[in-house]
mmCIF file of C-alpha atoms and ligand atoms in Angstrom:
data_model
loop_
_atom_site.group_PDB
_atom_site.id
_atom_site.type_symbol
_atom_site.label_atom_id
_atom_site.label_comp_id
_atom_site.label_asym_id
_atom_site.label_seq_id
_atom_site.Cartn_x
_atom_site.Cartn_y
_atom_site.Cartn_z
ATOM 1 C CA MET A 12 -57.439 -41.537 2.832
ATOM 2 C CA LYS A 13 -56.952 -40.975 -0.879
ATOM 3 C CA ILE A 14 -53.261 -41.052 -1.850
ATOM 4 C CA LEU A 15 -52.381 -39.516 -5.198
ATOM 5 C CA ILE A 16 -48.774 -40.025 -6.316
ATOM 6 C CA HIS A 17 -47.727 -37.807 -9.215
ATOM 7 C CA ALA A 18 -44.635 -38.114 -11.400
ATOM 8 C CA ASP A 19 -43.268 -34.747 -10.309
ATOM 9 C CA ALA A 20 -43.948 -31.761 -8.084
ATOM 10 C CA ALA A 21 -45.472 -29.661 -10.876
ATOM 11 C CA LYS A 22 -48.163 -32.286 -11.512
ATOM 12 C CA ALA A 23 -48.880 -32.572 -7.779
ATOM 13 C CA VAL A 24 -49.252 -28.785 -7.574
ATOM 14 C CA ASP A 25 -51.607 -28.765 -10.577
ATOM 15 C CA CYS A 26 -53.700 -31.469 -8.939
ATOM 16 C CA VAL A 27 -54.100 -29.506 -5.685
ATOM 17 C CA ALA A 28 -54.892 -26.266 -7.519
ATOM 18 C CA ASP A 29 -57.535 -28.140 -9.545
ATOM 19 C CA LEU A 30 -59.131 -29.576 -6.386
ATOM 20 C CA LEU A 31 -59.402 -26.073 -4.899
ATOM 21 C CA VAL A 32 -60.735 -24.519 -8.083
ATOM 22 C CA GLN A 33 -63.314 -27.286 -8.492
ATOM 23 C CA ARG A 34 -64.523 -26.815 -4.910
ATOM 24 C CA VAL A 35 -64.961 -23.048 -5.380
ATOM 25 C CA GLN A 36 -66.657 -23.537 -8.749
ATOM 26 C CA ARG A 37 -69.097 -25.974 -7.125
ATOM 27 C CA LEU A 38 -69.553 -23.944 -3.925
ATOM 28 C CA PRO A 39 -68.641 -20.288 -4.568
ATOM 29 C CA ALA A 40 -69.289 -19.391 -0.911
ATOM 30 C CA SER A 41 -66.720 -21.962 0.282
ATOM 31 C CA VAL A 42 -64.837 -21.447 3.524
ATOM 32 C CA LEU A 43 -61.239 -22.242 2.583
ATOM 33 C CA GLY A 44 -58.521 -23.094 5.072
ATOM 34 C CA LEU A 45 -55.273 -21.771 3.594
ATOM 35 C CA ALA A 46 -51.642 -22.553 4.314
ATOM 36 C CA THR A 47 -48.299 -20.811 3.792
ATOM 37 C CA GLY A 48 -44.758 -22.107 3.257
ATOM 38 C CA GLY A 49 -42.654 -22.727 0.173
ATOM 39 C CA THR A 50 -44.852 -25.636 -0.933
ATOM 40 C CA MET A 51 -47.914 -23.440 -1.440
ATOM 41 C CA GLU A 52 -46.335 -20.695 -3.545
ATOM 42 C CA ALA A 53 -46.745 -22.691 -6.766
ATOM 43 C CA VAL A 54 -50.339 -23.630 -5.840
ATOM 44 C CA TYR A 55 -51.238 -19.967 -5.408
ATOM 45 C CA ALA A 56 -49.563 -19.117 -8.723
ATOM 46 C CA ARG A 57 -51.886 -21.674 -10.375
ATOM 47 C CA LEU A 58 -54.931 -20.177 -8.623
ATOM 48 C CA ILE A 59 -53.982 -16.696 -9.830
ATOM 49 C CA ALA A 60 -53.626 -18.035 -13.386
ATOM 50 C CA ALA A 61 -57.014 -19.766 -13.160
ATOM 51 C CA HIS A 62 -58.600 -16.559 -11.870
ATOM 52 C CA ARG A 63 -57.028 -14.473 -14.661
ATOM 53 C CA ALA A 64 -58.273 -16.989 -17.220
ATOM 54 C CA GLY A 65 -61.806 -16.449 -15.879
ATOM 55 C CA ALA A 66 -62.089 -20.025 -14.567
ATOM 56 C CA VAL A 67 -62.740 -19.126 -10.939
ATOM 57 C CA SER A 68 -63.850 -16.266 -8.715
ATOM 58 C CA PHE A 69 -63.162 -16.042 -4.988
ATOM 59 C CA GLY A 70 -65.571 -13.114 -4.627
ATOM 60 C CA ALA A 71 -68.046 -15.104 -2.533
ATOM 61 C CA ALA A 72 -65.477 -17.217 -0.651
ATOM 62 C CA THR A 73 -64.086 -16.825 2.849
ATOM 63 C CA SER A 74 -60.616 -17.850 3.971
ATOM 64 C CA PHE A 75 -58.930 -18.632 7.258
ATOM 65 C CA ASN A 76 -55.179 -19.220 7.344
ATOM 66 C CA LEU A 77 -53.705 -21.836 9.607
ATOM 67 C CA ASP A 78 -51.272 -19.732 11.570
ATOM 68 C CA GLU A 79 -49.267 -16.568 12.190
ATOM 69 C CA TYR A 80 -46.128 -15.703 14.144
ATOM 70 C CA VAL A 81 -46.604 -14.057 17.512
ATOM 71 C CA GLY A 82 -45.113 -10.570 17.569
ATOM 72 C CA LEU A 83 -45.323 -9.789 13.836
ATOM 73 C CA SER A 84 -47.742 -7.157 12.540
ATOM 74 C CA PRO A 85 -49.559 -7.768 9.223
ATOM 75 C CA ASP A 86 -47.145 -5.473 7.382
ATOM 76 C CA HIS A 87 -43.984 -7.213 8.657
ATOM 77 C CA PRO A 88 -42.294 -8.853 5.638
ATOM 78 C CA GLY A 89 -41.883 -12.114 7.584
ATOM 79 C CA SER A 90 -45.552 -12.291 8.570
ATOM 80 C CA TYR A 91 -47.969 -14.687 6.994
ATOM 81 C CA TRP A 92 -50.330 -11.778 6.355
ATOM 82 C CA HIS A 93 -47.595 -10.393 4.120
ATOM 83 C CA TYR A 94 -47.018 -13.777 2.476
ATOM 84 C CA MET A 95 -50.722 -14.161 1.654
ATOM 85 C CA ARG A 96 -51.029 -10.679 0.147
ATOM 86 C CA GLN A 97 -47.882 -11.222 -1.895
ATOM 87 C CA HIS A 98 -48.669 -14.719 -3.152
ATOM 88 C CA LEU A 99 -52.474 -14.663 -3.468
ATOM 89 C CA PHE A 100 -54.737 -11.969 -2.060
ATOM 90 C CA ASP A 101 -53.324 -9.033 -4.073
ATOM 91 C CA HIS A 102 -53.884 -10.951 -7.315
ATOM 92 C CA VAL A 103 -57.369 -12.470 -6.998
ATOM 93 C CA ASP A 104 -60.808 -11.168 -6.025
ATOM 94 C CA PHE A 105 -61.290 -12.245 -2.411
ATOM 95 C CA ASP A 106 -63.270 -9.668 -0.410
ATOM 96 C CA PRO A 107 -60.543 -8.447 2.020
ATOM 97 C CA ALA A 108 -63.139 -8.492 4.811
ATOM 98 C CA CYS A 109 -63.508 -12.243 4.260
ATOM 99 C CA THR A 110 -59.806 -13.190 4.464
ATOM 100 C CA HIS A 111 -58.670 -14.056 7.966
ATOM 101 C CA LEU A 112 -55.365 -14.719 9.698
ATOM 102 C CA PRO A 113 -54.620 -14.455 13.393
ATOM 103 C CA ARG A 114 -53.174 -11.071 14.413
ATOM 104 C CA GLY A 115 -49.613 -11.814 15.485
ATOM 105 C CA ASP A 116 -49.312 -8.385 17.066
ATOM 106 C CA ALA A 117 -52.408 -8.699 19.272
ATOM 107 C CA ALA A 118 -51.810 -7.316 22.767
ATOM 108 C CA ASP A 119 -53.160 -10.558 24.252
ATOM 109 C CA PRO A 120 -52.177 -13.453 21.937
ATOM 110 C CA GLU A 121 -54.148 -16.022 23.950
ATOM 111 C CA ALA A 122 -57.327 -13.967 23.634
ATOM 112 C CA GLU A 123 -56.575 -13.552 19.924
ATOM 113 C CA ALA A 124 -56.309 -17.342 19.554
ATOM 114 C CA ALA A 125 -59.687 -17.806 21.249
ATOM 115 C CA ARG A 126 -61.232 -15.082 19.074
ATOM 116 C CA TYR A 127 -59.853 -16.786 15.933
ATOM 117 C CA GLU A 128 -61.236 -20.193 16.920
ATOM 118 C CA ALA A 129 -64.647 -18.616 17.588
ATOM 119 C CA ALA A 130 -64.566 -16.869 14.201
ATOM 120 C CA ILE A 131 -63.956 -20.208 12.449
ATOM 121 C CA VAL A 132 -66.855 -21.785 14.332
ATOM 122 C CA ALA A 133 -69.093 -18.800 13.513
ATOM 123 C CA ALA A 134 -68.250 -19.235 9.805
ATOM 124 C CA GLY A 135 -69.525 -22.827 10.015
ATOM 125 C CA ASP A 136 -66.032 -24.368 10.122
ATOM 126 C CA ILE A 137 -63.662 -24.931 7.217
ATOM 127 C CA GLY A 138 -65.048 -26.495 4.023
ATOM 128 C CA LEU A 139 -61.755 -27.388 2.358
ATOM 129 C CA GLN A 140 -58.539 -27.240 4.393
ATOM 130 C CA LEU A 141 -55.260 -27.009 2.488
ATOM 131 C CA LEU A 142 -52.235 -28.341 4.376
ATOM 132 C CA GLY A 143 -48.499 -28.538 3.907
ATOM 133 C CA LEU A 144 -46.410 -30.947 5.934
ATOM 134 C CA GLY A 145 -43.470 -30.110 8.167
ATOM 135 C CA HIS A 146 -40.348 -32.261 8.073
ATOM 136 C CA ASN A 147 -41.247 -33.265 11.615
ATOM 137 C CA GLY A 148 -44.849 -34.131 10.708
ATOM 138 C CA HIS A 149 -46.408 -30.876 11.858
ATOM 139 C CA ILE A 150 -49.585 -29.480 10.300
ATOM 140 C CA GLY A 151 -50.175 -25.784 10.799
ATOM 141 C CA PHE A 152 -47.719 -25.071 13.620
ATOM 142 C CA ASN A 153 -48.892 -28.068 15.622
ATOM 143 C CA GLU A 154 -45.479 -29.401 16.508
ATOM 144 C CA PRO A 155 -44.869 -32.995 17.697
ATOM 145 C CA THR A 156 -46.607 -33.733 21.032
ATOM 146 C CA SER A 157 -49.401 -31.277 20.257
ATOM 147 C CA SER A 158 -52.705 -32.441 21.686
ATOM 148 C CA LEU A 159 -54.564 -34.280 18.956
ATOM 149 C CA THR A 160 -57.779 -32.513 20.021
ATOM 150 C CA SER A 161 -56.255 -29.023 20.414
ATOM 151 C CA LEU A 162 -57.986 -25.801 19.344
ATOM 152 C CA THR A 163 -56.410 -22.541 18.161
ATOM 153 C CA ARG A 164 -53.712 -21.518 20.636
ATOM 154 C CA ILE A 165 -50.102 -20.454 21.120
ATOM 155 C CA LYS A 166 -47.405 -22.989 20.254
ATOM 156 C CA THR A 167 -43.654 -22.846 20.772
ATOM 157 C CA LEU A 168 -41.860 -23.663 17.532
ATOM 158 C CA THR A 169 -39.215 -26.372 17.382
ATOM 159 C CA ARG A 170 -35.692 -25.465 16.413
ATOM 160 C CA SER A 171 -36.046 -27.472 13.182
ATOM 161 C CA THR A 172 -39.148 -25.493 12.175
ATOM 162 C CA ARG A 173 -37.365 -22.205 12.904
ATOM 163 C CA GLU A 174 -34.379 -23.398 10.856
ATOM 164 C CA ALA A 175 -36.652 -24.370 7.942
ATOM 165 C CA ASN A 176 -38.040 -20.803 7.944
ATOM 166 C CA ALA A 177 -34.768 -18.986 8.671
ATOM 167 C CA GLN A 178 -34.272 -18.187 4.972
ATOM 168 C CA TYR A 179 -36.934 -15.497 5.330
ATOM 169 C CA TYR A 180 -34.999 -13.647 8.073
ATOM 170 C CA GLN A 181 -31.611 -11.955 8.235
ATOM 171 C CA ARG A 182 -30.517 -13.767 11.390
ATOM 172 C CA PHE A 183 -31.685 -17.057 12.922
ATOM 173 C CA GLU A 184 -32.357 -15.234 16.209
ATOM 174 C CA ASP A 185 -34.942 -13.108 14.377
ATOM 175 C CA VAL A 186 -37.130 -16.132 13.532
ATOM 176 C CA PRO A 187 -40.081 -15.941 15.954
ATOM 177 C CA ARG A 188 -40.285 -18.563 18.674
ATOM 178 C CA LEU A 189 -44.059 -18.563 19.108
ATOM 179 C CA ALA A 190 -47.011 -18.824 16.776
ATOM 180 C CA ILE A 191 -50.795 -18.747 16.958
ATOM 181 C CA THR A 192 -52.022 -21.851 15.142
ATOM 182 C CA MET A 193 -55.306 -23.538 14.440
ATOM 183 C CA GLY A 194 -55.407 -26.641 16.588
ATOM 184 C CA ILE A 195 -55.497 -30.200 15.362
ATOM 185 C CA GLY A 196 -59.100 -30.415 16.555
ATOM 186 C CA THR A 197 -59.906 -27.284 14.521
ATOM 187 C CA ILE A 198 -58.376 -28.828 11.398
ATOM 188 C CA MET A 199 -60.160 -32.136 12.004
ATOM 189 C CA ARG A 200 -63.570 -30.372 11.909
ATOM 190 C CA ALA A 201 -62.958 -29.397 8.274
ATOM 191 C CA ASP A 202 -65.321 -31.022 5.814
ATOM 192 C CA GLU A 203 -62.424 -32.015 3.543
ATOM 193 C CA VAL A 204 -58.629 -31.890 3.833
ATOM 194 C CA VAL A 205 -56.093 -31.723 0.989
ATOM 195 C CA LEU A 206 -52.445 -32.130 1.999
ATOM 196 C CA LEU A 207 -49.614 -31.410 -0.431
ATOM 197 C CA ALA A 208 -46.005 -32.498 0.027
ATOM 198 C CA TYR A 209 -43.247 -32.976 -2.501
ATOM 199 C CA GLY A 210 -39.516 -33.636 -2.569
ATOM 200 C CA ALA A 211 -37.318 -36.248 -0.937
ATOM 201 C CA ALA A 212 -36.938 -34.191 2.245
ATOM 202 C CA LYS A 213 -40.629 -34.872 3.032
ATOM 203 C CA ALA A 214 -40.536 -38.652 2.372
ATOM 204 C CA ARG A 215 -40.125 -39.692 6.003
ATOM 205 C CA ALA A 216 -42.899 -37.420 7.277
ATOM 206 C CA VAL A 217 -45.178 -38.608 4.450
ATOM 207 C CA ALA A 218 -44.608 -42.261 5.426
ATOM 208 C CA ALA A 219 -45.320 -41.472 9.088
ATOM 209 C CA LEU A 220 -48.478 -39.563 8.135
ATOM 210 C CA ILE A 221 -49.914 -42.294 5.908
ATOM 211 C CA GLU A 222 -48.586 -45.536 7.362
ATOM 212 C CA GLY A 223 -47.304 -44.743 10.830
ATOM 213 C CA PRO A 224 -49.277 -45.160 14.025
ATOM 214 C CA VAL A 225 -51.663 -42.342 14.930
ATOM 215 C CA SER A 226 -49.485 -40.450 17.344
ATOM 216 C CA ALA A 227 -48.861 -36.934 18.615
ATOM 217 C CA ALA A 228 -45.222 -37.640 17.711
ATOM 218 C CA CYS A 229 -46.356 -37.109 14.094
ATOM 219 C CA PRO A 230 -49.329 -34.714 14.354
ATOM 220 C CA ALA A 231 -50.283 -35.229 10.684
ATOM 221 C CA SER A 232 -50.961 -38.918 11.410
ATOM 222 C CA ILE A 233 -54.283 -37.900 13.017
ATOM 223 C CA LEU A 234 -55.532 -37.357 9.463
ATOM 224 C CA GLN A 235 -55.939 -41.159 9.300
ATOM 225 C CA MET A 236 -58.999 -40.522 11.494
ATOM 226 C CA HIS A 237 -60.550 -37.925 9.149
ATOM 227 C CA ARG A 238 -63.388 -38.950 6.818
ATOM 228 C CA LYS A 239 -62.211 -37.149 3.700
ATOM 229 C CA VAL A 240 -58.499 -36.578 3.205
ATOM 230 C CA THR A 241 -56.581 -36.410 -0.070
ATOM 231 C CA VAL A 242 -52.787 -36.624 0.207
ATOM 232 C CA VAL A 243 -51.117 -35.335 -2.961
ATOM 233 C CA ILE A 244 -47.420 -36.141 -3.319
ATOM 234 C CA ASP A 245 -44.730 -36.646 -5.935
ATOM 235 C CA GLU A 246 -42.599 -39.743 -6.484
ATOM 236 C CA ALA A 247 -39.754 -38.360 -4.364
ATOM 237 C CA ALA A 248 -42.012 -37.784 -1.362
ATOM 238 C CA ALA A 249 -43.538 -41.276 -1.850
ATOM 239 C CA ALA A 250 -40.151 -43.000 -1.635
ATOM 240 C CA GLU A 251 -40.561 -44.417 1.883
ATOM 241 C CA LEU A 252 -44.106 -45.734 1.556
ATOM 242 C CA THR A 253 -44.381 -49.493 2.087
ATOM 243 C CA LEU A 254 -47.627 -49.750 0.089
ATOM 244 C CA ARG A 255 -46.597 -47.365 -2.664
ATOM 245 C CA ALA A 256 -47.355 -49.887 -5.428
ATOM 246 C CA TYR A 257 -50.896 -50.322 -4.092
ATOM 247 C CA TYR A 258 -51.591 -46.577 -4.029
ATOM 248 C CA ALA A 259 -50.279 -46.284 -7.600
ATOM 249 C CA GLU A 260 -52.538 -49.145 -8.674
ATOM 250 C CA VAL A 261 -55.629 -47.485 -7.199
ATOM 251 C CA HIS A 262 -54.818 -44.071 -8.696
ATOM 252 C CA PRO A 263 -52.363 -44.501 -11.592
ATOM 253 C CA ASN A 264 -50.279 -41.339 -12.085
ATOM 254 C CA GLY A 265 -52.343 -39.629 -9.377
ATOM 255 C CA GLY A 266 -55.428 -39.874 -11.586
ATOM 256 C CA PRO A 267 -58.950 -41.071 -10.908
ATOM 257 C CA ALA A 268 -59.521 -44.561 -9.555
ATOM 258 C CA THR A 269 -59.938 -47.192 -12.255
ATOM 259 C CA ILE A 270 -62.701 -49.763 -11.898
HETATM 260 P P1 PGA B 30 -42.879 -25.802 3.532
HETATM 261 O O1 PGA B 30 -43.562 -25.907 4.965
HETATM 262 O O2 PGA B 30 -43.974 -25.749 2.544
HETATM 263 O O3 PGA B 30 -42.126 -24.498 3.580
HETATM 264 O O4 PGA B 30 -42.007 -27.014 3.391
HETATM 265 C C1 PGA B 30 -44.550 -26.870 5.174
HETATM 266 C C2 PGA B 30 -45.023 -26.808 6.604
HETATM 267 O O5 PGA B 30 -44.193 -26.551 7.491
HETATM 268 O O6 PGA B 30 -46.219 -27.020 6.820
#
């Protein structure tokens, strides 16, 4: 696990955007695993800027998002389809036929989850998976106690996750209770994982992810078992790490390792 601690959130965001851009420059036909949430908005703004500057094209890339709320159609303003169009897809050159999210309004959500998993497998699995981190340690919508080998399926959201997303809805009761999410096993098949978290509110989950026991109580902790994970955080999110000084010595200011 590579742990890059940056001075502030803006530098952490730049770092993650650079990792994505470099991957697509190197492998234009990359299969990208994309995430939503407040954390990613700034990353997507950087990708749009890089695209407008001519530094990167997504024209040959494919994307699969982590999750979508059950019951919301792609045009619902609270849907992740809507989020992705608003924050990324409408502003860069992805082929719309190559951008994928689960259909939250599918008549049979379980069949939709199975179809989505099969589509990821058929694409050759995810090349680079971008992840945020829930306050409770979730990745995608794999809430605590999720099977660490799970595939794409329906999950019931915790109250804390619904509260964290309530700002996007008029009433708390309107926040969906169920989501279709890539499983932890799906995420673990990715060639490379980049997780971004910043701010003091994420410090406890970050410590559990990096230094805690591997446990379904903190689903992100399974990333300790992945071959190629980069965790990009700011100082505030690093506050509860026991070995923080060591990580900073290996990668000063989140930069390349010094020999
Ligand atoms: P956030 O969500 O970026 O809105 O904090 C992260 C997550 O729940 O994965």
